[in-house]
mmCIF file of C-alpha atoms in Angstrom:
data_model
loop_
_atom_site.group_PDB
_atom_site.id
_atom_site.type_symbol
_atom_site.label_atom_id
_atom_site.label_comp_id
_atom_site.label_asym_id
_atom_site.label_seq_id
_atom_site.Cartn_x
_atom_site.Cartn_y
_atom_site.Cartn_z
ATOM 1 C CA UNK S 1 -13.124 19.429 62.279
ATOM 2 C CA UNK S 2 -10.771 16.348 62.568
ATOM 3 C CA UNK S 3 -13.710 13.938 61.069
ATOM 4 C CA UNK S 4 -13.998 16.659 58.070
ATOM 5 C CA UNK S 5 -10.792 16.480 57.603
ATOM 6 C CA UNK S 6 -10.494 13.106 57.835
ATOM 7 C CA UNK S 7 -13.324 12.542 54.944
ATOM 8 C CA UNK S 8 -11.839 15.104 52.762
ATOM 9 C CA UNK S 9 -8.384 13.362 52.873
ATOM 10 C CA UNK S 10 -9.872 9.642 52.489
ATOM 11 C CA UNK S 11 -11.565 11.310 48.886
ATOM 12 C CA UNK S 12 -8.472 12.540 47.984
ATOM 13 C CA UNK S 13 -7.066 9.319 48.189
ATOM 14 C CA UNK S 14 -9.905 7.518 46.806
ATOM 15 C CA UNK S 15 -9.436 10.422 43.624
ATOM 16 C CA UNK S 16 -5.826 9.573 43.488
ATOM 17 C CA UNK S 17 -6.170 5.326 43.095
ATOM 18 C CA UNK S 18 -9.468 6.569 40.420
ATOM 19 C CA UNK S 19 -7.289 8.414 38.183
ATOM 20 C CA UNK S 20 -4.375 5.367 39.136
ATOM 21 C CA UNK S 21 -6.106 3.145 38.032
ATOM 22 C CA UNK S 22 -7.647 4.767 34.862
ATOM 23 C CA UNK S 23 -3.682 5.697 33.846
ATOM 24 C CA UNK S 24 -3.495 1.881 34.148
ATOM 25 C CA UNK S 25 -6.558 1.170 32.341
ATOM 26 C CA UNK S 26 -5.022 3.248 29.564
ATOM 27 C CA UNK S 27 -1.387 2.223 29.183
ATOM 28 C CA UNK S 28 -2.913 -1.120 28.931
ATOM 29 C CA UNK S 29 -4.640 -0.004 26.067
ATOM 30 C CA UNK S 30 -1.164 0.372 24.492
ATOM 31 C CA UNK S 31 0.189 -2.823 22.678
ATOM 32 C CA UNK S 32 3.469 -3.407 21.064
ATOM 33 C CA UNK S 33 3.541 -3.923 17.182
ATOM 34 C CA UNK S 34 6.628 -5.232 15.371
ATOM 35 C CA UNK S 35 7.451 -4.211 11.752
ATOM 36 C CA UNK S 36 9.554 -6.062 9.410
ATOM 37 C CA UNK S 37 10.322 -5.498 6.116
ATOM 38 C CA UNK S 38 12.523 -6.829 3.328
ATOM 39 C CA UNK S 39 13.547 -3.367 1.633
ATOM 40 C CA UNK S 40 14.488 -0.043 3.196
ATOM 41 C CA UNK S 41 11.458 1.756 4.978
ATOM 42 C CA UNK S 42 12.235 4.744 2.516
ATOM 43 C CA UNK S 43 10.929 1.709 -0.532
ATOM 44 C CA UNK S 44 7.405 2.716 -1.281
ATOM 45 C CA UNK S 45 5.801 -0.552 -0.889
ATOM 46 C CA UNK S 46 7.264 -1.078 2.923
ATOM 47 C CA UNK S 47 6.851 2.928 2.894
ATOM 48 C CA UNK S 48 2.855 2.617 3.019
ATOM 49 C CA UNK S 49 2.810 0.045 5.916
ATOM 50 C CA UNK S 50 5.335 1.613 8.282
ATOM 51 C CA UNK S 51 3.591 5.360 7.755
ATOM 52 C CA UNK S 52 0.328 3.665 8.977
ATOM 53 C CA UNK S 53 2.170 2.167 11.560
ATOM 54 C CA UNK S 54 4.142 5.584 12.906
ATOM 55 C CA UNK S 55 0.406 7.632 13.061
ATOM 56 C CA UNK S 56 -1.198 4.482 15.321
ATOM 57 C CA UNK S 57 1.893 5.465 17.545
ATOM 58 C CA UNK S 58 1.560 9.229 17.516
ATOM 59 C CA UNK S 59 -2.291 8.490 17.922
ATOM 60 C CA UNK S 60 -1.521 6.770 21.682
ATOM 61 C CA UNK S 61 -2.759 3.505 19.914
ATOM 62 C CA UNK S 62 0.916 1.247 20.088
ATOM 63 C CA UNK S 63 4.496 0.877 21.108
ATOM 64 C CA UNK S 64 5.789 0.500 17.491
ATOM 65 C CA UNK S 65 9.311 -1.164 16.694
ATOM 66 C CA UNK S 66 10.782 -2.291 13.637
ATOM 67 C CA UNK S 67 13.891 -4.063 11.631
ATOM 68 C CA UNK S 68 14.347 -2.825 8.264
ATOM 69 C CA UNK S 69 16.744 -4.702 5.040
ATOM 70 C CA UNK S 70 15.406 -7.800 6.825
ATOM 71 C CA UNK S 71 16.235 -10.792 3.536
ATOM 72 C CA UNK S 72 13.858 -13.210 3.358
ATOM 73 C CA UNK S 73 16.985 -16.027 4.464
ATOM 74 C CA UNK S 74 16.536 -13.648 7.532
ATOM 75 C CA UNK S 75 13.238 -13.245 8.491
ATOM 76 C CA UNK S 76 11.984 -16.432 9.835
ATOM 77 C CA UNK S 77 14.322 -15.663 13.052
ATOM 78 C CA UNK S 78 13.482 -12.183 13.193
ATOM 79 C CA UNK S 79 10.118 -13.389 12.876
ATOM 80 C CA UNK S 80 10.302 -15.792 16.177
ATOM 81 C CA UNK S 81 12.691 -12.945 18.143
ATOM 82 C CA UNK S 82 10.312 -10.416 17.893
ATOM 83 C CA UNK S 83 7.393 -12.724 19.068
ATOM 84 C CA UNK S 84 9.432 -13.701 21.764
ATOM 85 C CA UNK S 85 10.123 -10.211 22.777
ATOM 86 C CA UNK S 86 6.042 -9.680 24.068
ATOM 87 C CA UNK S 87 4.992 -7.889 20.838
ATOM 88 C CA UNK S 88 0.580 -8.829 20.277
ATOM 89 C CA UNK S 89 0.489 -8.331 16.343
ATOM 90 C CA UNK S 90 3.629 -8.372 13.669
ATOM 91 C CA UNK S 91 2.966 -6.771 10.040
ATOM 92 C CA UNK S 92 5.168 -7.550 7.842
ATOM 93 C CA UNK S 93 5.390 -9.334 4.516
ATOM 94 C CA UNK S 94 5.415 -12.885 3.439
ATOM 95 C CA UNK S 95 6.219 -13.355 0.027
ATOM 96 C CA UNK S 96 8.448 -16.304 -0.764
ATOM 97 C CA UNK S 97 8.583 -17.265 2.688
ATOM 98 C CA UNK S 98 4.866 -18.446 3.298
ATOM 99 C CA UNK S 99 4.818 -21.619 3.948
ATOM 100 C CA UNK S 100 7.903 -20.706 7.218
ATOM 101 C CA UNK S 101 5.637 -17.782 8.281
ATOM 102 C CA UNK S 102 3.027 -19.660 8.576
ATOM 103 C CA UNK S 103 5.228 -22.277 10.663
ATOM 104 C CA UNK S 104 5.813 -19.337 12.667
ATOM 105 C CA UNK S 105 2.656 -18.457 13.851
ATOM 106 C CA UNK S 106 1.168 -22.131 14.304
ATOM 107 C CA UNK S 107 4.637 -21.689 17.416
ATOM 108 C CA UNK S 108 2.986 -18.270 18.820
ATOM 109 C CA UNK S 109 -0.904 -18.820 18.889
ATOM 110 C CA UNK S 110 -0.902 -15.461 21.028
ATOM 111 C CA UNK S 111 0.814 -13.823 18.797
ATOM 112 C CA UNK S 112 -1.104 -11.809 15.682
ATOM 113 C CA UNK S 113 0.402 -11.426 11.731
ATOM 114 C CA UNK S 114 -0.426 -9.585 9.426
ATOM 115 C CA UNK S 115 0.961 -9.775 6.686
ATOM 116 C CA UNK S 116 1.433 -8.858 2.934
ATOM 117 C CA UNK S 117 0.607 -12.784 1.711
ATOM 118 C CA UNK S 118 -0.487 -13.638 -1.415
ATOM 119 C CA UNK S 119 -2.373 -16.501 -0.111
ATOM 120 C CA UNK S 120 -5.291 -17.044 1.973
ATOM 121 C CA UNK S 121 -5.363 -16.854 5.683
ATOM 122 C CA UNK S 122 -3.534 -19.827 8.528
ATOM 123 C CA UNK S 123 -4.831 -21.006 11.596
ATOM 124 C CA UNK S 124 -6.520 -18.538 14.126
ATOM 125 C CA UNK S 125 -3.830 -15.657 14.179
ATOM 126 C CA UNK S 126 -2.389 -15.518 10.288
ATOM 127 C CA UNK S 127 -4.292 -12.728 8.310
ATOM 128 C CA UNK S 128 -2.438 -11.540 4.962
ATOM 129 C CA UNK S 129 -2.839 -8.366 2.540
ATOM 130 C CA UNK S 130 -2.281 -7.558 -1.022
ATOM 131 C CA UNK S 131 -1.982 -4.041 -2.824
ATOM 132 C CA UNK S 132 -5.467 -3.551 -3.953
ATOM 133 C CA UNK S 133 -5.292 -0.269 -6.208
ATOM 134 C CA UNK S 134 -6.921 -1.633 -9.214
ATOM 135 C CA UNK S 135 -9.576 0.890 -8.963
ATOM 136 C CA UNK S 136 -7.411 4.088 -9.291
ATOM 137 C CA UNK S 137 -5.588 2.577 -11.640
ATOM 138 C CA UNK S 138 -8.302 2.315 -13.584
ATOM 139 C CA UNK S 139 -9.558 5.552 -13.048
ATOM 140 C CA UNK S 140 -5.556 6.129 -14.152
ATOM 141 C CA UNK S 141 -5.864 4.854 -17.154
ATOM 142 C CA UNK S 142 -9.272 6.701 -18.475
ATOM 143 C CA UNK S 143 -6.832 9.828 -18.149
ATOM 144 C CA UNK S 144 -4.251 8.154 -20.316
ATOM 145 C CA UNK S 145 -6.181 6.712 -22.470
ATOM 146 C CA UNK S 146 -7.402 10.452 -23.318
ATOM 147 C CA UNK S 147 -3.633 12.356 -23.342
ATOM 148 C CA UNK S 148 -2.306 10.367 -25.240
ATOM 149 C CA UNK S 149 -1.513 11.928 -28.682
ATOM 150 C CA UNK S 150 0.282 8.640 -30.264
ATOM 151 C CA UNK S 151 -1.748 6.193 -29.023
ATOM 152 C CA UNK S 152 0.520 4.412 -26.874
ATOM 153 C CA UNK S 153 1.398 3.828 -23.774
ATOM 154 C CA UNK S 154 4.958 2.857 -21.357
ATOM 155 C CA UNK S 155 4.231 0.582 -18.652
ATOM 156 C CA UNK S 156 7.692 0.093 -16.551
ATOM 157 C CA UNK S 157 7.167 -2.722 -13.613
ATOM 158 C CA UNK S 158 9.326 -4.480 -10.705
ATOM 159 C CA UNK S 159 7.692 -8.411 -11.621
ATOM 160 C CA UNK S 160 5.481 -9.701 -13.257
ATOM 161 C CA UNK S 161 3.414 -11.015 -10.007
ATOM 162 C CA UNK S 162 0.027 -10.599 -8.763
ATOM 163 C CA UNK S 163 0.417 -7.528 -7.332
ATOM 164 C CA UNK S 164 1.550 -5.955 -10.100
ATOM 165 C CA UNK S 165 -0.218 -7.510 -13.101
ATOM 166 C CA UNK S 166 -3.263 -6.489 -10.911
ATOM 167 C CA UNK S 167 -2.658 -3.525 -11.301
ATOM 168 C CA UNK S 168 -1.120 -2.695 -15.220
ATOM 169 C CA UNK S 169 -4.531 -4.710 -16.967
ATOM 170 C CA UNK S 170 -6.722 -2.473 -14.946
ATOM 171 C CA UNK S 171 -5.533 0.507 -16.370
ATOM 172 C CA UNK S 172 -5.297 -1.013 -19.961
ATOM 173 C CA UNK S 173 -8.999 -1.588 -19.205
ATOM 174 C CA UNK S 174 -9.139 2.054 -18.231
ATOM 175 C CA UNK S 175 -7.349 3.515 -21.166
ATOM 176 C CA UNK S 176 -9.024 0.913 -23.674
ATOM 177 C CA UNK S 177 -12.634 2.548 -22.518
ATOM 178 C CA UNK S 178 -12.017 5.221 -23.366
ATOM 179 C CA UNK S 179 -9.512 5.076 -26.574
ATOM 180 C CA UNK S 180 -9.905 1.464 -28.173
ATOM 181 C CA UNK S 181 -6.985 2.624 -30.460
ATOM 182 C CA UNK S 182 -4.104 3.188 -27.880
ATOM 183 C CA UNK S 183 -1.444 0.351 -27.766
ATOM 184 C CA UNK S 184 1.509 -1.089 -24.672
ATOM 185 C CA UNK S 185 4.872 -1.457 -24.202
ATOM 186 C CA UNK S 186 5.022 -3.425 -21.130
ATOM 187 C CA UNK S 187 8.670 -4.154 -19.379
ATOM 188 C CA UNK S 188 9.986 -5.930 -16.105
ATOM 189 C CA UNK S 189 13.262 -4.776 -14.708
ATOM 190 C CA UNK S 190 13.458 -7.996 -12.857
ATOM 191 C CA UNK S 191 13.992 -5.838 -9.144
ATOM 192 C CA UNK S 192 11.401 -3.728 -6.495
ATOM 193 C CA UNK S 193 14.251 -0.754 -6.690
ATOM 194 C CA UNK S 194 16.732 -0.396 -9.468
ATOM 195 C CA UNK S 195 15.886 3.300 -10.810
ATOM 196 C CA UNK S 196 19.126 3.275 -12.835
ATOM 197 C CA UNK S 197 17.026 0.091 -14.921
ATOM 198 C CA UNK S 198 13.969 1.333 -14.219
ATOM 199 C CA UNK S 199 15.630 4.627 -16.274
ATOM 200 C CA UNK S 200 16.568 3.166 -19.178
ATOM 201 C CA UNK S 201 13.560 0.852 -19.823
ATOM 202 C CA UNK S 202 11.422 4.018 -20.075
ATOM 203 C CA UNK S 203 13.828 5.429 -22.725
ATOM 204 C CA UNK S 204 13.599 2.263 -24.907
ATOM 205 C CA UNK S 205 9.549 2.557 -24.708
ATOM 206 C CA UNK S 206 9.682 6.563 -25.554
ATOM 207 C CA UNK S 207 12.017 5.111 -28.219
ATOM 208 C CA UNK S 208 9.325 3.071 -29.363
ATOM 209 C CA UNK S 209 7.161 5.758 -29.579
ATOM 210 C CA UNK S 210 5.181 6.296 -26.281
ATOM 211 C CA UNK S 211 4.917 9.286 -25.018
ATOM 212 C CA UNK S 212 2.457 8.739 -21.894
ATOM 213 C CA UNK S 213 4.153 6.183 -19.527
ATOM 214 C CA UNK S 214 2.724 4.306 -16.332
ATOM 215 C CA UNK S 215 5.923 4.216 -13.705
ATOM 216 C CA UNK S 216 5.346 1.470 -11.463
ATOM 217 C CA UNK S 217 8.884 1.595 -10.270
ATOM 218 C CA UNK S 218 11.245 4.517 -9.294
ATOM 219 C CA UNK S 219 13.122 5.661 -12.294
ATOM 220 C CA UNK S 220 10.446 5.795 -14.638
ATOM 221 C CA UNK S 221 9.421 10.080 -13.870
ATOM 222 C CA UNK S 222 13.359 11.005 -14.421
ATOM 223 C CA UNK S 223 13.205 9.572 -18.021
ATOM 224 C CA UNK S 224 9.303 11.346 -18.647
ATOM 225 C CA UNK S 225 10.771 14.846 -17.648
ATOM 226 C CA UNK S 226 13.798 14.440 -19.789
ATOM 227 C CA UNK S 227 11.926 13.567 -22.662
ATOM 228 C CA UNK S 228 9.718 15.716 -22.126
ATOM 229 C CA UNK S 229 6.173 13.031 -21.875
ATOM 230 C CA UNK S 230 3.614 12.802 -19.312
ATOM 231 C CA UNK S 231 3.576 9.990 -17.016
ATOM 232 C CA UNK S 232 1.327 8.594 -13.832
ATOM 233 C CA UNK S 233 2.657 7.188 -10.630
ATOM 234 C CA UNK S 234 1.748 4.219 -8.472
ATOM 235 C CA UNK S 235 1.349 3.893 -4.085
ATOM 236 C CA UNK S 236 2.888 7.227 -3.499
ATOM 237 C CA UNK S 237 1.803 10.300 -4.789
ATOM 238 C CA UNK S 238 4.872 10.337 -7.360
ATOM 239 C CA UNK S 239 4.215 14.136 -7.910
ATOM 240 C CA UNK S 240 5.178 15.372 -4.745
ATOM 241 C CA UNK S 241 7.346 12.572 -3.883
ATOM 242 C CA UNK S 242 9.570 11.069 -6.160
ATOM 243 C CA UNK S 243 10.157 15.032 -8.364
ATOM 244 C CA UNK S 244 7.071 14.824 -10.420
ATOM 245 C CA UNK S 245 6.115 18.156 -10.965
ATOM 246 C CA UNK S 246 5.190 19.206 -14.452
ATOM 247 C CA UNK S 247 5.373 15.495 -15.109
ATOM 248 C CA UNK S 248 3.351 12.756 -13.431
ATOM 249 C CA UNK S 249 -0.412 13.932 -13.895
ATOM 250 C CA UNK S 250 -1.909 11.773 -11.033
ATOM 251 C CA UNK S 251 -1.005 8.713 -8.931
ATOM 252 C CA UNK S 252 -2.703 5.845 -7.771
ATOM 253 C CA UNK S 253 -2.400 5.894 -4.139
ATOM 254 C CA UNK S 254 -2.178 3.193 -1.378
ATOM 255 C CA UNK S 255 -3.001 3.222 2.198
ATOM 256 C CA UNK S 256 -2.707 1.221 4.817
ATOM 257 C CA UNK S 257 -3.955 3.354 7.346
ATOM 258 C CA UNK S 258 -7.877 1.796 7.306
ATOM 259 C CA UNK S 259 -6.271 -1.853 7.268
ATOM 260 C CA UNK S 260 -4.151 -0.903 9.870
ATOM 261 C CA UNK S 261 -5.887 0.648 12.477
ATOM 262 C CA UNK S 262 -9.043 -2.381 12.438
ATOM 263 C CA UNK S 263 -6.387 -5.112 13.238
ATOM 264 C CA UNK S 264 -5.411 -3.417 15.918
ATOM 265 C CA UNK S 265 -8.373 -2.542 17.019
ATOM 266 C CA UNK S 266 -9.551 -6.455 17.258
ATOM 267 C CA UNK S 267 -6.635 -6.965 18.681
ATOM 268 C CA UNK S 268 -6.835 -4.985 21.861
ATOM 269 C CA UNK S 269 -10.655 -6.068 22.060
ATOM 270 C CA UNK S 270 -9.686 -10.156 21.979
ATOM 271 C CA UNK S 271 -10.932 -10.044 18.566
ATOM 272 C CA UNK S 272 -8.382 -10.528 15.551
ATOM 273 C CA UNK S 273 -9.360 -12.639 12.809
ATOM 274 C CA UNK S 274 -7.538 -14.538 10.329
ATOM 275 C CA UNK S 275 -8.659 -13.406 7.259
ATOM 276 C CA UNK S 276 -7.721 -11.596 3.519
ATOM 277 C CA UNK S 277 -7.800 -7.746 4.441
ATOM 278 C CA UNK S 278 -8.075 -7.322 0.969
ATOM 279 C CA UNK S 279 -11.131 -4.935 1.177
ATOM 280 C CA UNK S 280 -9.231 -2.804 3.352
ATOM 281 C CA UNK S 281 -6.416 -1.861 0.494
ATOM 282 C CA UNK S 282 -9.594 -0.961 -2.213
ATOM 283 C CA UNK S 283 -11.409 2.602 -2.454
ATOM 284 C CA UNK S 284 -14.649 1.756 -0.671
ATOM 285 C CA UNK S 285 -12.782 1.460 2.866
ATOM 286 C CA UNK S 286 -9.897 3.828 2.086
ATOM 287 C CA UNK S 287 -7.629 2.177 1.303
ATOM 288 C CA UNK S 288 -6.767 3.312 -2.277
ATOM 289 C CA UNK S 289 -7.623 6.428 -3.984
ATOM 290 C CA UNK S 290 -6.692 8.453 -6.653
ATOM 291 C CA UNK S 291 -4.052 11.550 -6.341
ATOM 292 C CA UNK S 292 -4.893 15.465 -6.600
ATOM 293 C CA UNK S 293 -3.958 16.532 -10.191
ATOM 294 C CA UNK S 294 -2.313 19.447 -9.253
ATOM 295 C CA UNK S 295 -0.817 21.776 -12.010
ATOM 296 C CA UNK S 296 -2.851 19.394 -14.271
ATOM 297 C CA UNK S 297 -5.891 20.151 -13.055
ATOM 298 C CA UNK S 298 -6.923 22.519 -16.396
ATOM 299 C CA UNK S 299 -4.578 20.359 -19.190
ATOM 300 C CA UNK S 300 -6.659 17.338 -18.349
ATOM 301 C CA UNK S 301 -10.047 17.387 -20.707
ATOM 302 C CA UNK S 302 -13.131 18.551 -18.692
ATOM 303 C CA UNK S 303 -15.376 15.679 -20.122
ATOM 304 C CA UNK S 304 -12.645 12.586 -18.846
ATOM 305 C CA UNK S 305 -12.513 14.328 -15.495
ATOM 306 C CA UNK S 306 -16.266 14.444 -15.155
ATOM 307 C CA UNK S 307 -16.081 10.797 -16.487
ATOM 308 C CA UNK S 308 -13.791 9.356 -13.814
ATOM 309 C CA UNK S 309 -15.606 11.585 -11.174
ATOM 310 C CA UNK S 310 -18.686 9.869 -12.267
ATOM 311 C CA UNK S 311 -17.399 6.543 -12.100
ATOM 312 C CA UNK S 312 -15.251 7.001 -8.942
ATOM 313 C CA UNK S 313 -18.249 7.000 -7.193
ATOM 314 C CA UNK S 314 -19.594 3.823 -8.775
ATOM 315 C CA UNK S 315 -17.060 1.922 -7.631
ATOM 316 C CA UNK S 316 -17.134 3.674 -4.113
ATOM 317 C CA UNK S 317 -21.075 2.340 -4.408
ATOM 318 C CA UNK S 318 -20.572 -0.678 -5.529
ATOM 319 C CA UNK S 319 -22.239 -0.384 -8.794
ATOM 320 C CA UNK S 320 -18.775 -1.339 -10.782
ATOM 321 C CA UNK S 321 -16.540 -3.159 -10.313
ATOM 322 C CA UNK S 322 -13.062 -3.782 -11.558
ATOM 323 C CA UNK S 323 -11.599 -6.220 -12.898
ATOM 324 C CA UNK S 324 -8.686 -8.254 -10.910
ATOM 325 C CA UNK S 325 -6.529 -10.057 -13.306
ATOM 326 C CA UNK S 326 -3.301 -11.473 -12.396
ATOM 327 C CA UNK S 327 -1.871 -12.934 -15.132
ATOM 328 C CA UNK S 328 1.029 -11.359 -16.612
ATOM 329 C CA UNK S 329 0.005 -8.662 -19.196
ATOM 330 C CA UNK S 330 2.101 -8.476 -22.289
ATOM 331 C CA UNK S 331 3.343 -5.475 -24.589
ATOM 332 C CA UNK S 332 0.594 -5.633 -27.816
ATOM 333 C CA UNK S 333 3.194 -4.073 -30.043
#
């Protein structure tokens, strides 16, 4: 009897040890990730990164910490503080401080960086990404070119930099593909978040005869609503998130989940690569998509919806390539 009890106790202890080991292994698989943002996390560009990291944390993949509203003049200090704190991966933006951010990465070879940046990857631990949602922008342009009655479309953006310029050019190309007579008014407000200024720019374009707006910045949808014209959204679902019901036909959506999940998996596997994550922000890998049409479902001509679906399939299959043009777009009238 004693031997049986002793054997049972040993088996129980062995099971406890195994479970404990498994628990320790699972715990080790969760890495610490830091997000550093120059804008409030409510600002939609940074919000896409933040939401993707929150999702990874909720899935049990990471422990997530972040700082928002970090000015470029303070960014390097915050980068170093997080690197010193033992994080495995830092996600953020190096626009305007590319050289300085790379110097930090050189000083912390055991920390991995996935940074919004217009330049090439660096070393072994500094990967880059940018906003490549030009493909759904082209599809939106096709719809806009069909729905305009005046053949005049307005576009209000933040700054004339590559990540904005390529979206505008794609939207314009899509519109011209179905309506060669369409013309454009293009304005940049010199800010990433100034809704009153964006709204005033949109009003000026409406006065100049546009009846469709591309709302690259917040504030444009409000102008469209007040003047009873339609708009197209950018990055987030502006129909649902920016009071766009009955105004925003659809939006070009940016999804960072695929890119960030890949980076997390590579860090855990010890296989992180300093590469350009461009493809992870495009449609084929789930980094970009076209939002639903919502209440505009029956207002968009059936033939253009069919064309959009066909071209979407061709883009996903690699049969149609939307040109990337980072040059500053200009008004055509």
